PDB file of N, CA and C in Angstrom:
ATOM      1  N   UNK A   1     -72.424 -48.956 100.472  1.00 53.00           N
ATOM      2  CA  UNK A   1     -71.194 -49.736 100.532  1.00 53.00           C
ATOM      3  C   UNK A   1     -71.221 -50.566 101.815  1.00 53.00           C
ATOM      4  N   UNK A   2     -71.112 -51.771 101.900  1.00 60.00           N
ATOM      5  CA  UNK A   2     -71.055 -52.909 103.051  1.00 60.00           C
ATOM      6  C   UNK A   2     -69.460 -52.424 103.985  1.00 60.00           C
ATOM      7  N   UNK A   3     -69.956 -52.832 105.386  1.00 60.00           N
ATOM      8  CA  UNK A   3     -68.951 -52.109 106.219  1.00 60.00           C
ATOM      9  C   UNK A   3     -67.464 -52.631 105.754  1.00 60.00           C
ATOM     10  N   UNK A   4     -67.424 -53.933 105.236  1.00 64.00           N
ATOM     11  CA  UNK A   4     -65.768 -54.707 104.457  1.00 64.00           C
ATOM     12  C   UNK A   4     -65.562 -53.839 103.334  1.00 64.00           C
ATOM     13  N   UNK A   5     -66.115 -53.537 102.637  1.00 65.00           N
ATOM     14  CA  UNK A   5     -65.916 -52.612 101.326  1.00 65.00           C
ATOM     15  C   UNK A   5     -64.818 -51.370 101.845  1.00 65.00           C
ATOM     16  N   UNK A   6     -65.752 -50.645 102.960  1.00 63.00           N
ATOM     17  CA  UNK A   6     -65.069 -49.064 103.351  1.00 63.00           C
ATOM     18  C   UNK A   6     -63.864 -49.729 104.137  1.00 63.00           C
ATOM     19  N   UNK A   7     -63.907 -50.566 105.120  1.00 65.00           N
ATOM     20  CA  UNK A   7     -62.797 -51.106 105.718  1.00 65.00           C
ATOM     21  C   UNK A   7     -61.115 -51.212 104.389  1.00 65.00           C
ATOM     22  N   UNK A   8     -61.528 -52.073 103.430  1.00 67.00           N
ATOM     23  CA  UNK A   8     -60.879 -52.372 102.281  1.00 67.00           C
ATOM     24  C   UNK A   8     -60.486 -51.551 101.684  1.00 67.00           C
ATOM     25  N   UNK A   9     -61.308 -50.592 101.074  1.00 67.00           N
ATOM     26  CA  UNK A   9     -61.211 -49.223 100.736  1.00 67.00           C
ATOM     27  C   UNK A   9     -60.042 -48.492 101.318  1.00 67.00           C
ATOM     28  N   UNK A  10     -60.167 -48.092 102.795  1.00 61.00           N
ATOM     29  CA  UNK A  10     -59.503 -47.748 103.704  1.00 61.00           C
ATOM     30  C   UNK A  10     -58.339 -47.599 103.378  1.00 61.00           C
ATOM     31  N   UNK A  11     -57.921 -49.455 103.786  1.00 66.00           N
ATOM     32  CA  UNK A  11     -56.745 -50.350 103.490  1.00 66.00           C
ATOM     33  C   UNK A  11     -55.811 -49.719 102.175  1.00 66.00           C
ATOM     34  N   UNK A  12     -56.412 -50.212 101.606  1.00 67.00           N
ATOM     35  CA  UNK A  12     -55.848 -49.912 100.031  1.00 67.00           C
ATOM     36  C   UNK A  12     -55.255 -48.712  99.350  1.00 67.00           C
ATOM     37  N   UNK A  13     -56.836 -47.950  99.883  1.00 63.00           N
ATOM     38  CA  UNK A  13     -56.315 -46.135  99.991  1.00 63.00           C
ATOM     39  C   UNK A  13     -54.801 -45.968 100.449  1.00 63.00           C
ATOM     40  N   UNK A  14     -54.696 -46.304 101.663  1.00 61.00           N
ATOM     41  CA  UNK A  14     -53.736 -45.813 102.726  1.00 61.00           C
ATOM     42  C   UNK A  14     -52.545 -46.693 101.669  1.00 61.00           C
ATOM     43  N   UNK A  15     -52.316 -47.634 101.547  1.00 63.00           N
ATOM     44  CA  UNK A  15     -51.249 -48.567 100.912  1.00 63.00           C
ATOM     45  C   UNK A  15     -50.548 -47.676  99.883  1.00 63.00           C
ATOM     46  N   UNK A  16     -51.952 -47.358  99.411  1.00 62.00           N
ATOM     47  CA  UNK A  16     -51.312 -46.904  97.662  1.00 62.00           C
ATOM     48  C   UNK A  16     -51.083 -45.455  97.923  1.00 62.00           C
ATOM     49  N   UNK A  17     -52.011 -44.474  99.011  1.00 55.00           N
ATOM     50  CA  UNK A  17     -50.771 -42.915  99.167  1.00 55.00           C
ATOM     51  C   UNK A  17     -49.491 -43.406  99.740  1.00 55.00           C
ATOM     52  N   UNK A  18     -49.152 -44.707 100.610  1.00 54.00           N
ATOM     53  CA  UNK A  18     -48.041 -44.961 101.084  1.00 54.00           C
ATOM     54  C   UNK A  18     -47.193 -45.140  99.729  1.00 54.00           C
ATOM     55  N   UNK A  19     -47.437 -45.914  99.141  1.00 51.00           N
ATOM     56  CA  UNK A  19     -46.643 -45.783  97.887  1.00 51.00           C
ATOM     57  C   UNK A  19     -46.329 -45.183  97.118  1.00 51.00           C
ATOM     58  N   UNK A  20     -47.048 -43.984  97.410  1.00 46.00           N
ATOM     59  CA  UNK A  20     -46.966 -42.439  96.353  1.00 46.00           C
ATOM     60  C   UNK A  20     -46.010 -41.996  96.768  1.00 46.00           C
ATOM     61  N   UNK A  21     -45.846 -42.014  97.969  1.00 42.00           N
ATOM     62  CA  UNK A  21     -45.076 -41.103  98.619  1.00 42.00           C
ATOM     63  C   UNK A  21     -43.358 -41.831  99.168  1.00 42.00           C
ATOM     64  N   UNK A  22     -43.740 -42.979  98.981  1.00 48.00           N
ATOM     65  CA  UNK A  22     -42.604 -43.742  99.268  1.00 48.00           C
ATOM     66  C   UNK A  22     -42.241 -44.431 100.639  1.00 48.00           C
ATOM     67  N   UNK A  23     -43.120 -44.471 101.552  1.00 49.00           N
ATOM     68  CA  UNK A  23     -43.201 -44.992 102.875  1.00 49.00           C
ATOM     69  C   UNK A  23     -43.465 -46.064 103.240  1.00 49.00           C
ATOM     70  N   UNK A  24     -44.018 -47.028 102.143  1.00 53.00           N
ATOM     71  CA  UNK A  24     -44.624 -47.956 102.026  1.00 53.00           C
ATOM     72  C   UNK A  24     -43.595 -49.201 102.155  1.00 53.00           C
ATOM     73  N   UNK A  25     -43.227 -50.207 103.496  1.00 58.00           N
ATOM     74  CA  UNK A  25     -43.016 -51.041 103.571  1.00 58.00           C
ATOM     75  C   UNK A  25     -43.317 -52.722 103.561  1.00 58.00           C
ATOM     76  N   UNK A  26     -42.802 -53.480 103.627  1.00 60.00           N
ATOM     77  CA  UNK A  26     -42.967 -55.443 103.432  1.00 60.00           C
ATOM     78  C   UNK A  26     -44.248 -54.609 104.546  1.00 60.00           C
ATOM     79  N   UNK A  27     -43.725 -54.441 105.590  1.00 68.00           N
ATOM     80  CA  UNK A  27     -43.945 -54.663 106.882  1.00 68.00           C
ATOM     81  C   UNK A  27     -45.780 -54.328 107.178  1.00 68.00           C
ATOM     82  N   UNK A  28     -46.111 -53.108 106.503  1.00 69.00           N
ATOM     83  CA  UNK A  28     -47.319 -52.077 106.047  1.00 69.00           C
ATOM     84  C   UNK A  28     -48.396 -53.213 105.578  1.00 69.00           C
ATOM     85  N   UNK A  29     -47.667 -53.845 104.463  1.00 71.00           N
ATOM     86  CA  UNK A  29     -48.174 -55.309 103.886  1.00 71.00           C
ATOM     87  C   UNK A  29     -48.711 -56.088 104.835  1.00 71.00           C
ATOM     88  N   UNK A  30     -47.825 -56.626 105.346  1.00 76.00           N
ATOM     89  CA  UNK A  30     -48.046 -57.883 106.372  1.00 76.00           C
ATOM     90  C   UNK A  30     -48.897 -57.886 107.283  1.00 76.00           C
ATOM     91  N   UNK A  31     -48.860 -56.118 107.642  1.00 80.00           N
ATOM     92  CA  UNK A  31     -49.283 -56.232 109.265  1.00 80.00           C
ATOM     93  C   UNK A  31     -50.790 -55.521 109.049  1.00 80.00           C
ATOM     94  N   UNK A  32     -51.284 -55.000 108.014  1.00 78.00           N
ATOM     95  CA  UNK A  32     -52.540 -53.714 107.404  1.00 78.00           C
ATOM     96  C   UNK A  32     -53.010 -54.678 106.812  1.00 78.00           C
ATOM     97  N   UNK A  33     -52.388 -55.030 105.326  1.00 77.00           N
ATOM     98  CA  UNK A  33     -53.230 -55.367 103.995  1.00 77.00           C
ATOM     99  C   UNK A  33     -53.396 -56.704 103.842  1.00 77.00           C
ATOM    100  N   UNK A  34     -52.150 -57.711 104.313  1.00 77.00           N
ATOM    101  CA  UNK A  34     -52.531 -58.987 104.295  1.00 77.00           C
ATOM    102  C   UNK A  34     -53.308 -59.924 104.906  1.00 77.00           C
ATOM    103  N   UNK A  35     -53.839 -59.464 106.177  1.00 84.00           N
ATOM    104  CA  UNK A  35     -54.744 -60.390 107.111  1.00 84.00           C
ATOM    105  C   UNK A  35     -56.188 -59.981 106.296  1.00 84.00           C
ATOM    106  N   UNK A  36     -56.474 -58.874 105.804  1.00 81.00           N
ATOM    107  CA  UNK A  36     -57.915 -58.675 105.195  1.00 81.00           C
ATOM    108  C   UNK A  36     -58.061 -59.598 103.966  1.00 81.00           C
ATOM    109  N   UNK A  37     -56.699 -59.583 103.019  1.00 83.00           N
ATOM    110  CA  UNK A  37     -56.566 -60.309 102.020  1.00 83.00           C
ATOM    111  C   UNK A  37     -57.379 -61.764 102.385  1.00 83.00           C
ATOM    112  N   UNK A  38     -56.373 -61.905 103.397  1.00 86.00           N
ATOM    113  CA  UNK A  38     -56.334 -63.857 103.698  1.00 86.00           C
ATOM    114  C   UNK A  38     -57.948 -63.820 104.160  1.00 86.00           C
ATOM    115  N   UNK A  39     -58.420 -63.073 104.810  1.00 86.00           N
ATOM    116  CA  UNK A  39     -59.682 -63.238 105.354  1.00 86.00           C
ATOM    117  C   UNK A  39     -60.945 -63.236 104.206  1.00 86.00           C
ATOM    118  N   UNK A  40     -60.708 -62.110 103.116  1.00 84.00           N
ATOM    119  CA  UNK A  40     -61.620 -62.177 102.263  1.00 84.00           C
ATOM    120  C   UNK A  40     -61.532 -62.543 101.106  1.00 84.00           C
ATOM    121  N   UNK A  41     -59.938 -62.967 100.232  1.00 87.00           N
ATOM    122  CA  UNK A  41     -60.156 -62.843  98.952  1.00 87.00           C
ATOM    123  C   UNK A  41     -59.093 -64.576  98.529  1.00 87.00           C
ATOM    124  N   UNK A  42     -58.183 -64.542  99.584  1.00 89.00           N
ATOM    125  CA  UNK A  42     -57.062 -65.544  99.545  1.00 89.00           C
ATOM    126  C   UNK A  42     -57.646 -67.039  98.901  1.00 89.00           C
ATOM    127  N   UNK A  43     -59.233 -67.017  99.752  1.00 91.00           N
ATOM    128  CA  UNK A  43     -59.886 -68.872  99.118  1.00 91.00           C
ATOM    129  C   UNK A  43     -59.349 -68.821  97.736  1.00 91.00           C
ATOM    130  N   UNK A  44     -60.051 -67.436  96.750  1.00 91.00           N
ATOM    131  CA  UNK A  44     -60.197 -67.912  95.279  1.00 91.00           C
ATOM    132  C   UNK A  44     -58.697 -67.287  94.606  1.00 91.00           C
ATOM    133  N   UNK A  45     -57.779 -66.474  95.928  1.00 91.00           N
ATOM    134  CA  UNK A  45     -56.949 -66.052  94.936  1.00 91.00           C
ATOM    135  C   UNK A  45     -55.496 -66.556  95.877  1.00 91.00           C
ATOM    136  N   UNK A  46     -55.350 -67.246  95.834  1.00 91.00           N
ATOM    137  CA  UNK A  46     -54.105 -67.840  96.889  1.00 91.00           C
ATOM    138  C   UNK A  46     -53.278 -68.910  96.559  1.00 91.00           C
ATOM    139  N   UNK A  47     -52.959 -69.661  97.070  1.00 92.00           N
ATOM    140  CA  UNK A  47     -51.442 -70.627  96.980  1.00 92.00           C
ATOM    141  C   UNK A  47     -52.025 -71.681  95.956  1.00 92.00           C
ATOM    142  N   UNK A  48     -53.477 -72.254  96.638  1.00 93.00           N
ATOM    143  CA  UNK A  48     -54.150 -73.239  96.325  1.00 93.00           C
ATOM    144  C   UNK A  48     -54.725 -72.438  95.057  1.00 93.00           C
ATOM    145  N   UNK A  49     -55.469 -72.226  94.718  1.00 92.00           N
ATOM    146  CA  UNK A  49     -56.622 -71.465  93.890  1.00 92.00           C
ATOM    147  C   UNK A  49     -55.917 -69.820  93.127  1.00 92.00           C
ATOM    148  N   UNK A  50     -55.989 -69.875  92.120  1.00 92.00           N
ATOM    149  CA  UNK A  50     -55.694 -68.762  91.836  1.00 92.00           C
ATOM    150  C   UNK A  50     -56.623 -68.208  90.098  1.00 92.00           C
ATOM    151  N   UNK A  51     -57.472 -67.783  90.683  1.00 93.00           N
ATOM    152  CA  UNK A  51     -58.629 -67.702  89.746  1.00 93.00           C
ATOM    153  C   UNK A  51     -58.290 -65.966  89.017  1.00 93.00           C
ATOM    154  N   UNK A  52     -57.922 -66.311  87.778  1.00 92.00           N
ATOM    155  CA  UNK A  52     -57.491 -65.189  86.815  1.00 92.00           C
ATOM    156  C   UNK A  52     -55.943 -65.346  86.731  1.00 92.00           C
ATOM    157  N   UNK A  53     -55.707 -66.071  87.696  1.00 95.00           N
ATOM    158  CA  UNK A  53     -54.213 -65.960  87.758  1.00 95.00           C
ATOM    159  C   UNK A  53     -53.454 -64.969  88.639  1.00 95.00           C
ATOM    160  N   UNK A  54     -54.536 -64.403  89.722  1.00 92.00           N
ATOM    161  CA  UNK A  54     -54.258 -63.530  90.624  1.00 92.00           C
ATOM    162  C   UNK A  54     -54.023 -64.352  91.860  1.00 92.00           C
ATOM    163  N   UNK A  55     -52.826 -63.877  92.221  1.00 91.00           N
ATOM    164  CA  UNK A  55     -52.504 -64.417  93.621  1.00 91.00           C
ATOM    165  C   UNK A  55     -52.759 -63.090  94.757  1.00 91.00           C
ATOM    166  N   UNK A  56     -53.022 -63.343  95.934  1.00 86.00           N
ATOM    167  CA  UNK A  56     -53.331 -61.885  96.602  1.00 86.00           C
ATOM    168  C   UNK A  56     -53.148 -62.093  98.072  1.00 86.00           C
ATOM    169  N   UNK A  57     -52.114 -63.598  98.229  1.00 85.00           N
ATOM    170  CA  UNK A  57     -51.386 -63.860  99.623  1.00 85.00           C
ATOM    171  C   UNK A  57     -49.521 -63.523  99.454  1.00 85.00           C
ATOM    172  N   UNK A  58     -49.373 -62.561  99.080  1.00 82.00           N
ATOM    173  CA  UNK A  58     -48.158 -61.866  99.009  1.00 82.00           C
ATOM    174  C   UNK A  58     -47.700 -60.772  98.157  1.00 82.00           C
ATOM    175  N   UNK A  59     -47.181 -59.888  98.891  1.00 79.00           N
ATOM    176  CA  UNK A  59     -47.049 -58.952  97.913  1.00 79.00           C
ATOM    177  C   UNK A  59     -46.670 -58.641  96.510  1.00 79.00           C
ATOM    178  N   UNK A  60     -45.735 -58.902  96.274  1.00 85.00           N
ATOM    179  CA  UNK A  60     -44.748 -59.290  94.625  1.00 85.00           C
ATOM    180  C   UNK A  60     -46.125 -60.111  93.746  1.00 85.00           C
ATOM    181  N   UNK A  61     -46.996 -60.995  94.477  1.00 87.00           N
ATOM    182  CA  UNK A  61     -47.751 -61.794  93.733  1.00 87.00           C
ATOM    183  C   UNK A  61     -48.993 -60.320  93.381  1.00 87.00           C
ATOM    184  N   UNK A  62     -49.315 -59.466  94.546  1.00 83.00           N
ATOM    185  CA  UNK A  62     -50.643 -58.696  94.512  1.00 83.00           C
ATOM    186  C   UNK A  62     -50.685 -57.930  93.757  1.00 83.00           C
ATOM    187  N   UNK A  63     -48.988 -57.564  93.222  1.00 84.00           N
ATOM    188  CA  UNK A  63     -48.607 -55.987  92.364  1.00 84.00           C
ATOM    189  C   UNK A  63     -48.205 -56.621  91.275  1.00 84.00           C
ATOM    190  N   UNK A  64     -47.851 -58.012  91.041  1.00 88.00           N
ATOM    191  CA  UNK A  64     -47.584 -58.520  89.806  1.00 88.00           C
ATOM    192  C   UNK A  64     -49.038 -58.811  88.420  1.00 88.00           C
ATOM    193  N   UNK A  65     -50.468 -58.838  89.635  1.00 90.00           N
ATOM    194  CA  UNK A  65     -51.539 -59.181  88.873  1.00 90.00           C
ATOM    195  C   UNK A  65     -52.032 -60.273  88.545  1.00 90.00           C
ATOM    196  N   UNK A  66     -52.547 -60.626  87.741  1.00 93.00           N
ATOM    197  CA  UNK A  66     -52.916 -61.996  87.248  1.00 93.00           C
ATOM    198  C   UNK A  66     -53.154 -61.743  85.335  1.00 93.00           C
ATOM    199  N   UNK A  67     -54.041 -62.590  84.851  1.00 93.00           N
ATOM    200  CA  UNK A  67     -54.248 -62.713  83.524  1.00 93.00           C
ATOM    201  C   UNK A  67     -54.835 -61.235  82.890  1.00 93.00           C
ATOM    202  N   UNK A  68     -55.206 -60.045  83.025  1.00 90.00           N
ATOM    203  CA  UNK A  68     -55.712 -58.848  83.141  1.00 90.00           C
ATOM    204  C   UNK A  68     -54.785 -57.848  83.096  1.00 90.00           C
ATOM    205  N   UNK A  69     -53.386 -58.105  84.193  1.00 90.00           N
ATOM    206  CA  UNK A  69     -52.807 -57.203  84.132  1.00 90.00           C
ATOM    207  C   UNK A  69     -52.329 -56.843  85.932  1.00 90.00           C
ATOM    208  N   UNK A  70     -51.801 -55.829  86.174  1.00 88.00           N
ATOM    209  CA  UNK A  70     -51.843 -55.579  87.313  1.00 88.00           C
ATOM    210  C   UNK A  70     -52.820 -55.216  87.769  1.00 88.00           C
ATOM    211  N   UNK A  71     -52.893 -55.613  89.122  1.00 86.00           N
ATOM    212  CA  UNK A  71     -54.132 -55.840  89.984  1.00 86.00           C
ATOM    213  C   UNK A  71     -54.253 -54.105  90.916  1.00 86.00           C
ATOM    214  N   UNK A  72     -53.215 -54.297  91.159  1.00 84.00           N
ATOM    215  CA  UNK A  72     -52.594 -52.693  91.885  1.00 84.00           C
ATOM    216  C   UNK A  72     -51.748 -51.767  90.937  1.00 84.00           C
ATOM    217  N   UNK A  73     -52.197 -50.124  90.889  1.00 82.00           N
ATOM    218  CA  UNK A  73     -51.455 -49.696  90.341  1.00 82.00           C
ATOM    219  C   UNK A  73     -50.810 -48.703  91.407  1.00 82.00           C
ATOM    220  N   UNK A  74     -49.756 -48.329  91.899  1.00 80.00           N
ATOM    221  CA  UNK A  74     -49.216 -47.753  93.495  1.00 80.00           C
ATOM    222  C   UNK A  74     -49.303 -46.399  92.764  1.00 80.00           C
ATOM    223  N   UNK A  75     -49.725 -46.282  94.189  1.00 77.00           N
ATOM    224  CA  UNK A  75     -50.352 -44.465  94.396  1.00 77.00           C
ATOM    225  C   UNK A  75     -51.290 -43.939  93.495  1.00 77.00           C
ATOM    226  N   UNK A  76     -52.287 -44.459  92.963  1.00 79.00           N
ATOM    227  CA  UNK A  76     -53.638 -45.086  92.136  1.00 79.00           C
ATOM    228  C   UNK A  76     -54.290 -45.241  92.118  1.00 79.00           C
ATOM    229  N   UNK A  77     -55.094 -45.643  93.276  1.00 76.00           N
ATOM    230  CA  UNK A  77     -56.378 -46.332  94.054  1.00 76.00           C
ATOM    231  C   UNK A  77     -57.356 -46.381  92.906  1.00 76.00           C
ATOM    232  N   UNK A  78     -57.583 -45.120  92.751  1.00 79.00           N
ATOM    233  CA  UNK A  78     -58.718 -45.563  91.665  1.00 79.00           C
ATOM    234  C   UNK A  78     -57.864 -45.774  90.242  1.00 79.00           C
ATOM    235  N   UNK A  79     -57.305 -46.173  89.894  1.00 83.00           N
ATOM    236  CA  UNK A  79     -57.145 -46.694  88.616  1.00 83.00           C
ATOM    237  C   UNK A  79     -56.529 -48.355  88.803  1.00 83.00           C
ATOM    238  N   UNK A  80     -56.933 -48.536  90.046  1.00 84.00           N
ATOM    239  CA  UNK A  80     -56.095 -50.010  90.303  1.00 84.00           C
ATOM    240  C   UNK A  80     -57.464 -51.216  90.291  1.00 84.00           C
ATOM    241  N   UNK A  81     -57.280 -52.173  89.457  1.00 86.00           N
ATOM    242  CA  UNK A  81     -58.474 -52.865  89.032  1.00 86.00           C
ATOM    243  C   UNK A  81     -58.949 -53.448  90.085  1.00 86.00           C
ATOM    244  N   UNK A  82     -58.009 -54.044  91.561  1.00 84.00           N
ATOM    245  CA  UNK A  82     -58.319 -54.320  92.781  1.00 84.00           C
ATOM    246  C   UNK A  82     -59.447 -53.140  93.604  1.00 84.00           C
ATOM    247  N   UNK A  83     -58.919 -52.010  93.377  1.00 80.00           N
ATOM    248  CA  UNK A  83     -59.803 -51.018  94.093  1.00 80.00           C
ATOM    249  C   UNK A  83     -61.449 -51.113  93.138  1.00 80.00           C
ATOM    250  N   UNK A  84     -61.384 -51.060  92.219  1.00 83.00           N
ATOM    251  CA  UNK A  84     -62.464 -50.910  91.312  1.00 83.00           C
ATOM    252  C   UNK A  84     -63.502 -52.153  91.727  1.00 83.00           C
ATOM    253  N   UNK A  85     -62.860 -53.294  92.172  1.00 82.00           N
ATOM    254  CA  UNK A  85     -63.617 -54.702  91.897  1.00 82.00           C
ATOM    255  C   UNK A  85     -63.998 -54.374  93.926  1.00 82.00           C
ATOM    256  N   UNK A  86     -63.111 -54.409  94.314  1.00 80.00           N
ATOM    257  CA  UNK A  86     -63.630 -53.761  96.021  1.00 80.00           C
ATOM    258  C   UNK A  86     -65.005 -53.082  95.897  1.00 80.00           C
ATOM    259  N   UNK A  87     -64.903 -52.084  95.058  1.00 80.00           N
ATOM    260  CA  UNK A  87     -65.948 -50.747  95.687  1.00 80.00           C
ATOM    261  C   UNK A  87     -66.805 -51.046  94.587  1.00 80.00           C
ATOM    262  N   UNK A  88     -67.162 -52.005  93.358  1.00 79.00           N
ATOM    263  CA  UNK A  88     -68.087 -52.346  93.157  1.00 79.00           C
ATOM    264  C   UNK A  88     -69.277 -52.608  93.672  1.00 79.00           C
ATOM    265  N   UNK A  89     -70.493 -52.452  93.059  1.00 80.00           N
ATOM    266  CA  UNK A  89     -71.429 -52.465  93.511  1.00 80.00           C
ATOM    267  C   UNK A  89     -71.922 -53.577  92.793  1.00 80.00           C
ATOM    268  N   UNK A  90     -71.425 -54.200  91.545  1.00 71.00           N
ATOM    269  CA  UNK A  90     -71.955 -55.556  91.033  1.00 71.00           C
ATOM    270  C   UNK A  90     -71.453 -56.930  91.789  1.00 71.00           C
ATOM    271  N   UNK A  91     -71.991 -57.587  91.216  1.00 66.00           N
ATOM    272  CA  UNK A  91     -71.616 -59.220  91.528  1.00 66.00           C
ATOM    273  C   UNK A  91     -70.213 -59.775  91.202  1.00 66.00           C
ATOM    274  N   UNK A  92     -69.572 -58.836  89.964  1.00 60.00           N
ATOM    275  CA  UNK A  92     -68.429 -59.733  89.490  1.00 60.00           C
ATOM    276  C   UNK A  92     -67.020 -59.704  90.066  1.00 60.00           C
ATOM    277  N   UNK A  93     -67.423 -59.450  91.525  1.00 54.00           N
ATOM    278  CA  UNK A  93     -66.153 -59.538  92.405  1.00 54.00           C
ATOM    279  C   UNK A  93     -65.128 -60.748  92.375  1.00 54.00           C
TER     280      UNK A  93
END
């Protein structure tokens, strides 16, 4: 796994027990999950570009999904199609 993968991983992990459990704020978002977003995924999935129909520069947009379905499923990690396409080991990120 490439060191952004486990970083992401991390991220996501932590988001979605936050959400299990109910702790999970805007704020958790903004200040954890969204700068990795904007840094790695925002080009193809953002304001401008939104490839599948996934947006992944705001929250309501990240948990809403795109053409597939939801992208995040909270408190889920592994059943959330975002985590799956992260910790892939293929190309079709």
């Amino acid at each position: 796994m490439r060191p952004i993968d486990t970083i992401l991983f991390f991220l996501f992990f932590l988001y979605s027990a936050q959400s299990l459990i109910g702790v999970a704020t805007a704020d958790d978002f903004e200040s954890t999950i969204r700068p990795l977003l904007q840094k790695h995924c925002v080009e193809c999935h953002g304001a401008d570009d939104q490839n599948g129909d996934l947006r992944l520069d705001a929250k309501p947009l990240a948990m809403k999904g795109g053409y597939d379905g939801p992208a995040i499923v909270a408190g889920q990690p592994d059943q959330s199609p975002l985590y799956q396409r992260i910790t892939s080991t293929g190309d079709d990120r």
